[in-house]
């Protein structure tokens, strides 16, 4: 398993370019299931979850070409011949977002069989709201052997009110409703920019969706969708992570190719914490020469402070003067990084949904373990300001969602390298 070795202490200086958003790319790839024609997606990030989605779609008979390098992250997906509308446990267990194929498959093929994802490192994460919504659209649902099976001759438009806000749930049902007969009105929808981006693609494919990006979405069902070309929005969480890296290390970093409007809650909070930023149309410059001060955060659905930035913000809070209270409202178990930060010298106490972070604590390098994608990013950030050489194990988590993070960090002055197994397994006597 790969590890990162990071020597802390360098201020980061220079420009870093943001990749396409993983969490917009995943539903957009699933949307290609809704048509026989080719869907071309630009700005697909080169991360492991995208490769997992390629395998997921290919297993159903789709032709997926991930074009990196000279193809400028352009991906083409053709789902002309779908042989098996199934998502196996093998794939779903490595990536929960695989459940995004449920809605499109039942809408296009009349049948879908998708493994139930089970819990993960950050919480229970059920998919009951996806299932209830599909039932409202007329699908028959059964659950057996760890799989959910949905069938419908043709889905029918319906009123759906989400019991609680769910991002992939909104996306899943949005895709399903595009091919339903009649109108669907969904309320209490997720307002994340990734939902609006998906709706943009679907409308280019011939769907009739209004209101995506607000809490009420109206979809007039059509009988067929066609191919389209679409550029994925920039990754706001990657951008936020680099902004915090610049602030933490006392550097001067220009985060380019991002969408500042998607980062308002974070930028507002950073201003409160004393971080200086200047914003232009598609870039954010962070100047980390101010003393950081404590500021509390509460994670919320968009446009609130994103849960996907909570772990990275906690790393920053360890270096701020005073006490910051970090409250996690979206997931029940998203503090795994806190104990690792404590091992590096942070002063953090967990009380249920709250983490009480007292700063400023000098951090010192240690061997630490990444537990999920954003937790890994938090440890990388802490390592950038720790004295000595931190070794972060299980960086496959970070590879799921950050494109070339070590190259991007190295280019702006971080000392970071990737190493493989320190003690590779011995070859057997026979071989
Ligand atoms: N929930 C239910 N029932 C459902 C669906 C969700 O109870 O049927 C609960 C969840 O357990 C959670 C809350 O609702 O407590 C919100 O979960 P949501 O469904 O919004 O999360 P998600 O769609 O599974 C997406 C992102 C996550 C991000 C969350 C919250 C993708 C592929 N994933 O997950 O991203 O944290 O929204 O913003 O879009 C990440 O990128 O690291 C990541 C985990």
Tab-separated table of C-alpha atoms and ligand atoms in Angstrom:
chain	number	residue	atom	x	y	z
A	1	UNK	CA	0.000	0.000	0.000
A	2	UNK	CA	1.314	3.440	-0.913
A	3	UNK	CA	2.298	5.953	1.720
A	4	UNK	CA	3.105	9.651	1.649
A	5	UNK	CA	6.244	10.969	3.274
A	6	UNK	CA	5.907	14.685	3.959
A	7	UNK	CA	8.513	16.999	5.498
A	8	UNK	CA	6.718	20.003	6.942
A	9	UNK	CA	7.727	23.629	7.241
A	10	UNK	CA	7.755	25.001	3.686
A	11	UNK	CA	5.397	27.880	2.848
A	12	UNK	CA	3.557	27.004	-0.363
A	13	UNK	CA	4.064	29.491	-3.167
A	14	UNK	CA	2.720	29.549	-6.721
A	15	UNK	CA	-0.276	28.542	-8.789
A	16	UNK	CA	-2.233	25.331	-8.586
A	17	UNK	CA	-4.860	24.360	-11.159
A	18	UNK	CA	-8.073	22.732	-9.978
A	19	UNK	CA	-9.417	19.590	-11.652
A	20	UNK	CA	-12.996	18.694	-12.530
A	21	UNK	CA	-15.276	17.783	-9.617
A	22	UNK	CA	-15.306	14.093	-8.752
A	23	UNK	CA	-18.777	14.362	-7.205
A	24	UNK	CA	-20.180	15.952	-10.366
A	25	UNK	CA	-18.347	13.568	-12.703
A	26	UNK	CA	-19.742	10.424	-11.012
A	27	UNK	CA	-23.465	11.195	-11.556
A	28	UNK	CA	-22.736	12.567	-15.046
A	29	UNK	CA	-21.109	9.260	-15.986
A	30	UNK	CA	-24.151	7.402	-14.609
A	31	UNK	CA	-26.418	9.682	-16.685
A	32	UNK	CA	-24.914	8.201	-19.855
A	33	UNK	CA	-26.906	5.045	-19.017
A	34	UNK	CA	-30.066	6.941	-19.955
A	35	UNK	CA	-29.313	7.037	-23.687
A	36	UNK	CA	-28.186	4.786	-26.523
A	37	UNK	CA	-26.125	7.632	-27.929
A	38	UNK	CA	-22.633	8.737	-26.958
A	39	UNK	CA	-22.104	11.131	-24.069
A	40	UNK	CA	-18.826	13.073	-24.051
A	41	UNK	CA	-17.625	14.512	-20.763
A	42	UNK	CA	-14.745	16.951	-20.477
A	43	UNK	CA	-12.701	17.754	-17.409
A	44	UNK	CA	-13.124	14.311	-15.867
A	45	UNK	CA	-10.605	14.079	-13.000
A	46	UNK	CA	-8.066	11.260	-13.117
A	47	UNK	CA	-8.964	9.675	-9.779
A	48	UNK	CA	-9.730	6.157	-8.634
A	49	UNK	CA	-13.521	6.602	-8.208
A	50	UNK	CA	-13.744	7.475	-11.898
A	51	UNK	CA	-11.905	4.286	-12.823
A	52	UNK	CA	-14.282	2.353	-10.539
A	53	UNK	CA	-17.241	3.922	-12.363
A	54	UNK	CA	-15.680	2.948	-15.695
A	55	UNK	CA	-15.490	-0.657	-14.501
A	56	UNK	CA	-19.057	-0.473	-13.183
A	57	UNK	CA	-20.433	0.757	-16.527
A	58	UNK	CA	-18.227	-1.595	-18.569
A	59	UNK	CA	-19.572	-4.570	-16.590
A	60	UNK	CA	-23.038	-3.624	-17.893
A	61	UNK	CA	-21.840	-3.586	-21.493
A	62	UNK	CA	-21.060	0.126	-21.852
A	63	UNK	CA	-18.053	1.306	-23.839
A	64	UNK	CA	-16.140	3.850	-21.811
A	65	UNK	CA	-13.013	5.573	-23.001
A	66	UNK	CA	-11.219	7.568	-20.355
A	67	UNK	CA	-9.003	9.958	-22.275
A	68	UNK	CA	-6.295	11.588	-20.228
A	69	UNK	CA	-3.102	13.339	-21.264
A	70	UNK	CA	-3.484	14.770	-24.745
A	71	UNK	CA	-7.205	13.993	-24.720
A	72	UNK	CA	-7.512	16.654	-21.996
A	73	UNK	CA	-9.552	14.562	-19.628
A	74	UNK	CA	-12.241	13.896	-22.189
A	75	UNK	CA	-14.277	10.755	-21.655
A	76	UNK	CA	-16.741	9.183	-24.031
A	77	UNK	CA	-19.399	6.759	-22.878
A	78	UNK	CA	-21.635	4.739	-25.133
A	79	UNK	CA	-24.374	2.657	-23.540
A	80	UNK	CA	-25.892	1.385	-26.773
A	81	UNK	CA	-25.922	-2.257	-25.706
A	82	UNK	CA	-26.584	-2.794	-22.046
A	83	UNK	CA	-26.238	-6.478	-21.330
A	84	UNK	CA	-26.812	-6.597	-17.598
A	85	UNK	CA	-28.383	-3.813	-15.508
A	86	UNK	CA	-26.474	-4.783	-12.360
A	87	UNK	CA	-23.997	-3.247	-9.923
A	88	UNK	CA	-22.149	-5.964	-8.065
A	89	UNK	CA	-21.148	-5.949	-4.409
A	90	UNK	CA	-17.494	-6.137	-5.507
A	91	UNK	CA	-17.759	-2.643	-7.005
A	92	UNK	CA	-20.353	-1.047	-4.718
A	93	UNK	CA	-18.357	-1.917	-1.597
A	94	UNK	CA	-15.377	0.063	-2.917
A	95	UNK	CA	-17.499	3.063	-3.919
A	96	UNK	CA	-20.898	3.896	-2.459
A	97	UNK	CA	-21.698	6.314	-5.272
A	98	UNK	CA	-22.203	3.188	-7.433
A	99	UNK	CA	-25.808	3.353	-6.202
A	100	UNK	CA	-26.214	6.269	-8.634
A	101	UNK	CA	-26.866	3.725	-11.396
A	102	UNK	CA	-30.093	2.514	-9.741
A	103	UNK	CA	-32.386	5.290	-11.036
A	104	UNK	CA	-30.998	5.486	-14.604
A	105	UNK	CA	-31.034	1.694	-15.028
A	106	UNK	CA	-34.642	1.196	-13.981
A	107	UNK	CA	-35.686	4.165	-16.126
A	108	UNK	CA	-33.867	2.935	-19.248
A	109	UNK	CA	-34.009	-0.868	-18.886
A	110	UNK	CA	-37.077	-1.372	-16.686
A	111	UNK	CA	-34.938	-3.319	-14.237
A	112	UNK	CA	-31.974	-2.706	-11.967
A	113	UNK	CA	-30.169	-4.900	-9.482
A	114	UNK	CA	-27.755	-3.027	-7.254
A	115	UNK	CA	-25.867	-4.187	-4.185
A	116	UNK	CA	-26.753	-2.413	-0.943
A	117	UNK	CA	-23.668	-0.459	0.099
A	118	UNK	CA	-23.554	-1.101	3.864
A	119	UNK	CA	-21.855	1.277	6.324
A	120	UNK	CA	-18.564	3.066	5.795
A	121	UNK	CA	-15.891	4.865	7.806
A	122	UNK	CA	-17.891	8.092	8.121
A	123	UNK	CA	-21.329	6.738	9.045
A	124	UNK	CA	-24.176	4.319	8.317
A	125	UNK	CA	-25.142	5.995	5.029
A	126	UNK	CA	-28.368	4.130	4.129
A	127	UNK	CA	-30.067	4.502	0.692
A	128	UNK	CA	-33.660	4.251	1.948
A	129	UNK	CA	-34.525	7.657	0.437
A	130	UNK	CA	-33.426	6.565	-3.062
A	131	UNK	CA	-35.614	3.477	-2.686
A	132	UNK	CA	-38.666	5.329	-1.336
A	133	UNK	CA	-38.419	7.856	-4.164
A	134	UNK	CA	-38.266	5.138	-6.822
A	135	UNK	CA	-41.342	3.550	-5.258
A	136	UNK	CA	-43.128	6.889	-5.552
A	137	UNK	CA	-42.197	6.822	-9.257
A	138	UNK	CA	-43.945	3.447	-9.544
A	139	UNK	CA	-40.997	1.039	-9.320
A	140	UNK	CA	-41.495	-2.288	-7.550
A	141	UNK	CA	-38.695	-2.860	-5.086
A	142	UNK	CA	-37.477	-6.053	-3.485
A	143	UNK	CA	-34.449	-6.686	-1.338
A	144	UNK	CA	-32.690	-10.024	-1.118
A	145	UNK	CA	-29.196	-11.354	-0.543
A	146	UNK	CA	-27.817	-7.855	0.040
A	147	UNK	CA	-29.151	-6.537	-3.266
A	148	UNK	CA	-31.981	-4.166	-4.085
A	149	UNK	CA	-33.942	-4.956	-7.213
A	150	UNK	CA	-36.175	-2.379	-8.861
A	151	UNK	CA	-38.525	-3.064	-11.758
A	152	UNK	CA	-40.997	-0.913	-13.692
A	153	UNK	CA	-42.503	-1.033	-17.188
A	154	UNK	CA	-42.301	2.721	-17.307
A	155	UNK	CA	-41.802	5.034	-14.342
A	156	UNK	CA	-44.576	7.550	-13.659
A	157	UNK	CA	-44.076	11.152	-12.601
A	158	UNK	CA	-44.916	11.848	-8.946
A	159	UNK	CA	-44.554	14.291	-6.054
A	160	UNK	CA	-41.546	13.419	-3.929
A	161	UNK	CA	-40.669	15.167	-0.685
A	162	UNK	CA	-37.323	14.036	0.699
A	163	UNK	CA	-37.471	13.282	4.446
A	164	UNK	CA	-33.950	14.673	4.658
A	165	UNK	CA	-31.620	16.260	2.194
A	166	UNK	CA	-29.551	13.785	0.218
A	167	UNK	CA	-27.136	14.656	-2.587
A	168	UNK	CA	-26.867	11.365	-4.474
A	169	UNK	CA	-30.514	10.596	-3.616
A	170	UNK	CA	-31.593	13.805	-5.382
A	171	UNK	CA	-29.330	12.946	-8.335
A	172	UNK	CA	-30.516	9.343	-8.594
A	173	UNK	CA	-34.208	10.301	-8.694
A	174	UNK	CA	-33.582	13.270	-10.954
A	175	UNK	CA	-32.087	10.899	-13.529
A	176	UNK	CA	-34.922	8.393	-13.114
A	177	UNK	CA	-37.617	11.068	-13.517
A	178	UNK	CA	-36.242	12.337	-16.847
A	179	UNK	CA	-37.662	9.262	-18.614
A	180	UNK	CA	-40.833	8.897	-16.505
A	181	UNK	CA	-44.255	9.469	-17.947
A	182	UNK	CA	-45.584	12.862	-16.845
A	183	UNK	CA	-44.302	15.434	-14.403
A	184	UNK	CA	-42.269	14.890	-11.249
A	185	UNK	CA	-41.921	17.531	-8.563
A	186	UNK	CA	-39.212	16.901	-5.980
A	187	UNK	CA	-39.050	18.949	-2.797
A	188	UNK	CA	-36.424	19.359	-0.105
A	189	UNK	CA	-33.788	18.543	-2.744
A	190	UNK	CA	-30.051	18.948	-2.280
A	191	UNK	CA	-28.932	22.319	-3.663
A	192	UNK	CA	-25.305	21.333	-4.250
A	193	UNK	CA	-23.681	22.685	-7.454
A	194	UNK	CA	-23.052	19.053	-8.455
A	195	UNK	CA	-26.842	18.508	-8.693
A	196	UNK	CA	-27.188	21.565	-10.928
A	197	UNK	CA	-24.285	20.353	-13.085
A	198	UNK	CA	-25.956	16.981	-13.579
A	199	UNK	CA	-29.223	18.710	-14.545
A	200	UNK	CA	-27.285	20.817	-17.042
A	201	UNK	CA	-25.983	17.682	-18.728
A	202	UNK	CA	-29.419	16.013	-18.655
A	203	UNK	CA	-31.033	19.074	-20.260
A	204	UNK	CA	-28.370	18.970	-22.992
A	205	UNK	CA	-29.431	15.329	-23.503
A	206	UNK	CA	-33.020	16.452	-24.077
A	207	UNK	CA	-34.432	16.305	-20.539
A	208	UNK	CA	-36.823	19.000	-19.288
A	209	UNK	CA	-35.659	19.964	-15.827
A	210	UNK	CA	-36.229	23.229	-14.004
A	211	UNK	CA	-35.065	24.377	-10.603
A	212	UNK	CA	-31.958	22.196	-10.113
A	213	UNK	CA	-29.735	23.940	-7.583
A	214	UNK	CA	-32.811	25.001	-5.578
A	215	UNK	CA	-34.820	22.902	-3.156
A	216	UNK	CA	-37.704	22.290	-5.606
A	217	UNK	CA	-36.978	20.566	-8.898
A	218	UNK	CA	-39.578	20.007	-11.640
A	219	UNK	CA	-39.011	17.397	-14.302
A	220	UNK	CA	-41.249	16.860	-17.320
A	221	UNK	CA	-40.628	13.293	-18.442
A	222	UNK	CA	-39.602	12.593	-22.056
A	223	UNK	CA	-39.632	9.278	-23.905
A	224	UNK	CA	-36.002	9.333	-25.044
A	225	UNK	CA	-32.738	11.131	-24.348
A	226	UNK	CA	-29.899	11.685	-26.813
A	227	UNK	CA	-26.135	12.112	-26.700
A	228	UNK	CA	-24.480	15.337	-25.535
A	229	UNK	CA	-21.180	16.997	-24.741
A	230	UNK	CA	-20.582	18.552	-21.337
A	231	UNK	CA	-17.758	20.046	-19.271
A	232	UNK	CA	-17.736	19.085	-15.578
A	233	UNK	CA	-17.600	21.950	-13.038
A	234	UNK	CA	-14.375	22.517	-11.064
A	235	UNK	CA	-13.919	20.613	-7.809
A	236	UNK	CA	-14.827	22.979	-4.982
A	237	UNK	CA	-13.493	20.621	-2.321
A	238	UNK	CA	-10.104	20.278	-4.009
A	239	UNK	CA	-9.999	24.074	-4.326
A	240	UNK	CA	-10.886	24.477	-0.641
A	241	UNK	CA	-8.190	22.011	0.367
A	242	UNK	CA	-5.493	23.994	-1.495
A	243	UNK	CA	-6.779	27.285	-0.067
A	244	UNK	CA	-6.359	25.864	3.435
A	245	UNK	CA	-2.906	24.552	2.481
A	246	UNK	CA	-1.854	28.068	1.471
A	247	UNK	CA	-3.274	29.624	4.641
A	248	UNK	CA	-1.842	27.007	6.990
A	249	UNK	CA	1.691	27.139	5.643
A	250	UNK	CA	1.813	30.943	5.605
A	251	UNK	CA	2.236	30.794	1.838
A	252	UNK	CA	0.898	32.668	-1.162
A	253	UNK	CA	-1.091	30.386	-3.440
A	254	UNK	CA	-3.198	31.169	-6.465
A	255	UNK	CA	-5.905	28.526	-6.771
A	256	UNK	CA	-6.876	28.779	-10.421
A	257	UNK	CA	-9.601	27.308	-12.599
A	258	UNK	CA	-12.102	27.159	-9.741
A	259	UNK	CA	-15.590	28.586	-9.225
A	260	UNK	CA	-15.401	31.016	-6.252
A	261	UNK	CA	-19.219	31.244	-6.062
A	262	UNK	CA	-19.285	27.603	-4.928
A	263	UNK	CA	-16.920	28.378	-2.054
A	264	UNK	CA	-18.730	31.240	-0.314
A	265	UNK	CA	-19.304	29.520	3.059
A	266	UNK	CA	-15.674	28.428	3.283
A	267	UNK	CA	-14.273	31.829	2.243
A	268	UNK	CA	-16.511	33.587	4.749
A	269	UNK	CA	-15.328	31.310	7.545
A	270	UNK	CA	-11.690	31.695	6.558
A	271	UNK	CA	-12.071	35.485	6.651
A	272	UNK	CA	-13.392	35.123	10.215
A	273	UNK	CA	-10.337	32.987	11.031
A	274	UNK	CA	-8.060	35.765	9.775
A	275	UNK	CA	-7.139	34.283	6.396
A	276	UNK	CA	-6.593	36.857	3.651
A	277	UNK	CA	-7.950	35.953	0.204
A	278	UNK	CA	-8.604	37.828	-2.991
A	279	UNK	CA	-11.141	36.506	-5.437
A	280	UNK	CA	-11.334	36.921	-9.216
A	281	UNK	CA	-13.731	35.380	-11.738
A	282	UNK	CA	-12.169	31.916	-11.711
A	283	UNK	CA	-9.371	31.981	-9.168
A	284	UNK	CA	-8.750	32.594	-5.507
A	285	UNK	CA	-5.446	33.845	-4.148
A	286	UNK	CA	-4.708	33.052	-0.529
A	287	UNK	CA	-2.099	35.049	1.336
A	288	UNK	CA	-1.197	33.303	4.529
A	289	UNK	CA	0.733	36.042	6.317
A	290	UNK	CA	-1.864	36.722	9.055
A	291	UNK	CA	-2.102	35.071	12.463
A	292	UNK	CA	-4.928	32.537	12.441
A	293	UNK	CA	-7.694	32.921	15.020
A	294	UNK	CA	-10.259	30.413	16.225
A	295	UNK	CA	-13.662	30.295	14.526
A	296	UNK	CA	-16.440	27.717	14.991
A	297	UNK	CA	-17.951	25.768	12.107
A	298	UNK	CA	-21.204	23.832	11.675
A	299	UNK	CA	-21.383	21.513	8.705
A	300	UNK	CA	-24.576	21.848	6.707
A	301	UNK	CA	-26.008	21.050	3.334
A	302	UNK	CA	-25.064	23.481	0.550
A	303	UNK	CA	-24.881	26.473	0.685
A	304	UNK	CA	-23.744	25.857	4.287
A	305	UNK	CA	-20.241	24.820	5.315
A	306	UNK	CA	-19.511	21.496	3.531
A	307	UNK	CA	-18.950	18.344	5.546
A	308	UNK	CA	-16.331	17.475	2.905
A	309	UNK	CA	-14.202	20.403	4.191
A	310	UNK	CA	-14.642	19.686	7.904
A	311	UNK	CA	-11.537	17.537	8.344
A	312	UNK	CA	-9.310	19.986	6.450
A	313	UNK	CA	-10.715	22.899	8.483
A	314	UNK	CA	-9.903	21.008	11.679
A	315	UNK	CA	-6.238	20.859	10.648
A	316	UNK	CA	-6.335	24.648	10.234
A	317	UNK	CA	-8.074	25.103	13.608
A	318	UNK	CA	-5.170	23.351	15.374
A	319	UNK	CA	-2.993	26.276	14.227
A	320	UNK	CA	-5.426	29.068	15.195
A	321	UNK	CA	-5.181	30.997	18.475
A	322	UNK	CA	-8.095	30.058	20.760
A	323	UNK	CA	-10.828	27.444	20.871
A	324	UNK	CA	-12.725	26.411	17.742
A	325	UNK	CA	-15.820	24.227	17.974
A	326	UNK	CA	-16.321	22.015	14.954
A	327	UNK	CA	-19.841	20.558	14.760
A	328	UNK	CA	-20.545	17.770	12.267
A	329	UNK	CA	-24.239	17.621	11.392
A	330	UNK	CA	-24.284	15.474	8.246
A	331	UNK	CA	-22.480	12.249	9.180
A	332	UNK	CA	-22.416	10.601	12.582
A	333	UNK	CA	-18.842	9.348	12.590
A	334	UNK	CA	-16.763	11.795	10.649
A	335	UNK	CA	-14.051	12.548	13.207
A	336	UNK	CA	-11.622	9.712	12.539
A	337	UNK	CA	-8.903	12.220	11.614
A	338	UNK	CA	-9.096	13.902	15.045
A	339	UNK	CA	-7.261	11.127	16.881
A	340	UNK	CA	-4.530	11.095	14.241
A	341	UNK	CA	-4.156	14.878	14.561
A	342	UNK	CA	-3.885	14.406	18.342
A	343	UNK	CA	-1.028	11.960	17.744
A	344	UNK	CA	0.717	14.801	15.902
A	345	UNK	CA	0.318	17.102	18.936
A	346	UNK	CA	-3.113	18.700	18.377
A	347	UNK	CA	-5.367	19.414	21.343
A	348	UNK	CA	-8.784	18.064	20.319
A	349	UNK	CA	-11.598	16.646	22.460
A	350	UNK	CA	-14.586	14.921	20.886
A	351	UNK	CA	-18.004	15.313	22.527
A	352	UNK	CA	-20.611	13.555	20.391
A	353	UNK	CA	-21.082	15.617	17.244
A	354	UNK	CA	-18.674	18.317	18.422
A	355	UNK	CA	-14.912	18.506	18.325
A	356	UNK	CA	-13.330	21.090	20.585
A	357	UNK	CA	-10.037	22.201	19.107
A	358	UNK	CA	-7.681	24.280	21.252
A	359	UNK	CA	-4.878	26.114	19.465
A	360	UNK	CA	-2.331	26.898	18.661
A	361	UNK	CA	-0.497	23.583	19.138
A	362	UNK	CA	2.843	22.920	17.529
A	363	UNK	CA	2.509	19.760	15.428
A	364	UNK	CA	5.238	17.172	15.179
A	365	UNK	CA	5.634	14.465	12.584
A	366	UNK	CA	4.280	10.983	13.320
A	367	UNK	CA	3.209	7.856	11.506
A	368	UNK	CA	-0.529	8.290	10.895
A	369	UNK	CA	-3.318	6.392	9.209
A	370	UNK	CA	-5.750	7.804	6.646
A	371	UNK	CA	-9.304	6.541	7.256
A	372	UNK	CA	-11.294	8.154	4.427
A	373	UNK	CA	-10.825	10.567	1.573
A	374	UNK	CA	-11.210	13.900	3.375
A	375	UNK	CA	-9.537	12.631	6.566
A	376	UNK	CA	-6.464	11.851	4.450
A	377	UNK	CA	-6.461	15.404	3.104
A	378	UNK	CA	-6.568	16.730	6.654
A	379	UNK	CA	-3.509	14.668	7.596
A	380	UNK	CA	-1.621	15.904	4.530
A	381	UNK	CA	-2.391	19.482	5.574
A	382	UNK	CA	-1.240	18.881	9.155
A	383	UNK	CA	1.946	17.243	7.881
A	384	UNK	CA	2.746	20.332	5.803
A	385	UNK	CA	3.187	22.346	9.024
A	386	UNK	CA	4.509	19.620	11.339
A	387	UNK	CA	8.158	19.543	12.329
A	388	UNK	CA	9.902	16.488	10.898
A	389	UNK	CA	8.822	13.805	8.471
A	390	UNK	CA	5.249	12.499	8.651
A	391	UNK	CA	4.363	9.161	7.114
A	392	UNK	CA	0.723	8.812	6.071
A	393	UNK	CA	-0.411	5.272	5.469
A	394	UNK	CA	-3.348	4.111	3.299
A	395	UNK	CA	-3.203	7.000	0.859
A	396	UNK	CA	-5.353	4.984	-1.536
A	397	UNK	CA	-8.164	6.883	0.155
A	398	UNK	CA	-6.812	10.183	-1.156
A	399	UNK	CA	-6.308	8.707	-4.631
A	400	UNK	CA	-10.079	8.156	-4.792
A	401	UNK	CA	-10.751	11.872	-5.081
A	402	UNK	CA	-7.680	14.094	-5.484
A	403	UNK	CA	-5.971	14.160	-8.868
A	404	UNK	CA	-2.155	14.052	-8.575
A	405	UNK	CA	-2.201	15.709	-5.192
A	406	UNK	CA	1.457	15.105	-4.503
A	407	UNK	CA	2.565	16.555	-7.859
A	408	UNK	CA	0.350	19.583	-7.396
A	409	UNK	CA	1.706	20.163	-3.884
A	410	UNK	CA	5.316	19.585	-4.949
A	411	UNK	CA	4.940	22.136	-7.739
A	412	UNK	CA	4.159	24.824	-5.159
A	413	UNK	CA	6.996	23.917	-2.837
A	414	UNK	CA	5.862	21.054	-0.579
A	415	UNK	CA	8.278	18.257	0.250
A	416	UNK	CA	6.101	15.251	-0.398
A	417	UNK	CA	6.850	11.891	-1.940
A	418	UNK	CA	5.008	8.650	-2.413
A	419	UNK	CA	6.530	5.371	-1.367
A	420	UNK	CA	5.324	1.809	-1.837
A	421	UNK	CA	5.521	-0.971	0.733
A	422	UNK	CA	8.532	-0.402	2.967
A	423	UNK	CA	8.837	-4.168	3.503
A	424	UNK	CA	7.506	-5.792	0.333
A	425	UNK	CA	6.209	-9.330	0.747
A	426	UNK	CA	8.943	-11.934	0.213
A	427	UNK	CA	8.531	-14.028	-2.906
A	428	UNK	CA	7.517	-17.605	-2.133
A	429	UNK	CA	10.210	-20.278	-2.445
A	430	UNK	CA	8.545	-21.608	-5.584
A	431	UNK	CA	8.437	-18.419	-7.380
B	1	LIG	N1	-29.170	9.581	4.144
B	1	LIG	C1	-30.184	8.763	4.574
B	1	LIG	N2	-30.866	8.017	3.637
B	1	LIG	C2	-30.561	8.059	2.305
B	1	LIG	C3	-29.515	8.901	1.876
B	1	LIG	C4	-28.839	9.662	2.825
B	1	LIG	O1	-30.477	8.694	5.765
B	1	LIG	O2	-31.221	7.352	1.533
B	1	LIG	C5	-28.424	10.380	5.133
B	1	LIG	C6	-26.937	10.010	5.172
B	1	LIG	O3	-26.692	8.907	6.011
B	1	LIG	C7	-26.299	11.279	5.678
B	1	LIG	C8	-27.191	12.370	5.062
B	1	LIG	O4	-28.405	11.729	4.699
B	1	LIG	O5	-26.372	11.339	7.072
B	1	LIG	C9	-26.621	13.039	3.838
B	1	LIG	O6	-26.109	12.064	2.945
B	1	LIG	P1	-26.110	12.248	1.364
B	1	LIG	O7	-27.019	11.255	0.755
B	1	LIG	O8	-26.309	13.681	1.018
B	1	LIG	O9	-24.602	11.832	1.012
B	1	LIG	P2	-24.165	11.114	-0.302
B	1	LIG	O10	-25.026	11.562	-1.407
B	1	LIG	O11	-24.003	9.663	-0.049
B	1	LIG	C10	-22.529	12.973	-1.161
B	1	LIG	C11	-21.078	13.051	-1.508
B	1	LIG	C12	-20.246	12.957	-0.237
B	1	LIG	C13	-20.653	14.111	0.676
B	1	LIG	C14	-22.159	14.064	0.953
B	1	LIG	C15	-22.654	15.227	1.768
B	1	LIG	C16	-21.007	12.097	-3.733
B	1	LIG	C17	-20.596	10.999	-4.621
B	1	LIG	N3	-20.754	11.965	-2.419
B	1	LIG	O12	-22.723	11.706	-0.515
B	1	LIG	O13	-18.890	13.114	-0.618
B	1	LIG	O14	-19.949	14.036	1.892
B	1	LIG	O15	-22.878	14.044	-0.294
B	1	LIG	O16	-22.373	16.419	1.150
B	1	LIG	O17	-21.520	13.107	-4.186
B	1	LIG	C18	-16.553	12.803	-0.439
B	1	LIG	O18	-16.444	13.281	-1.587
B	1	LIG	O19	-15.568	12.610	0.321
B	1	LIG	C19	-17.882	12.441	0.053
B	1	LIG	C20	-18.065	11.596	1.071
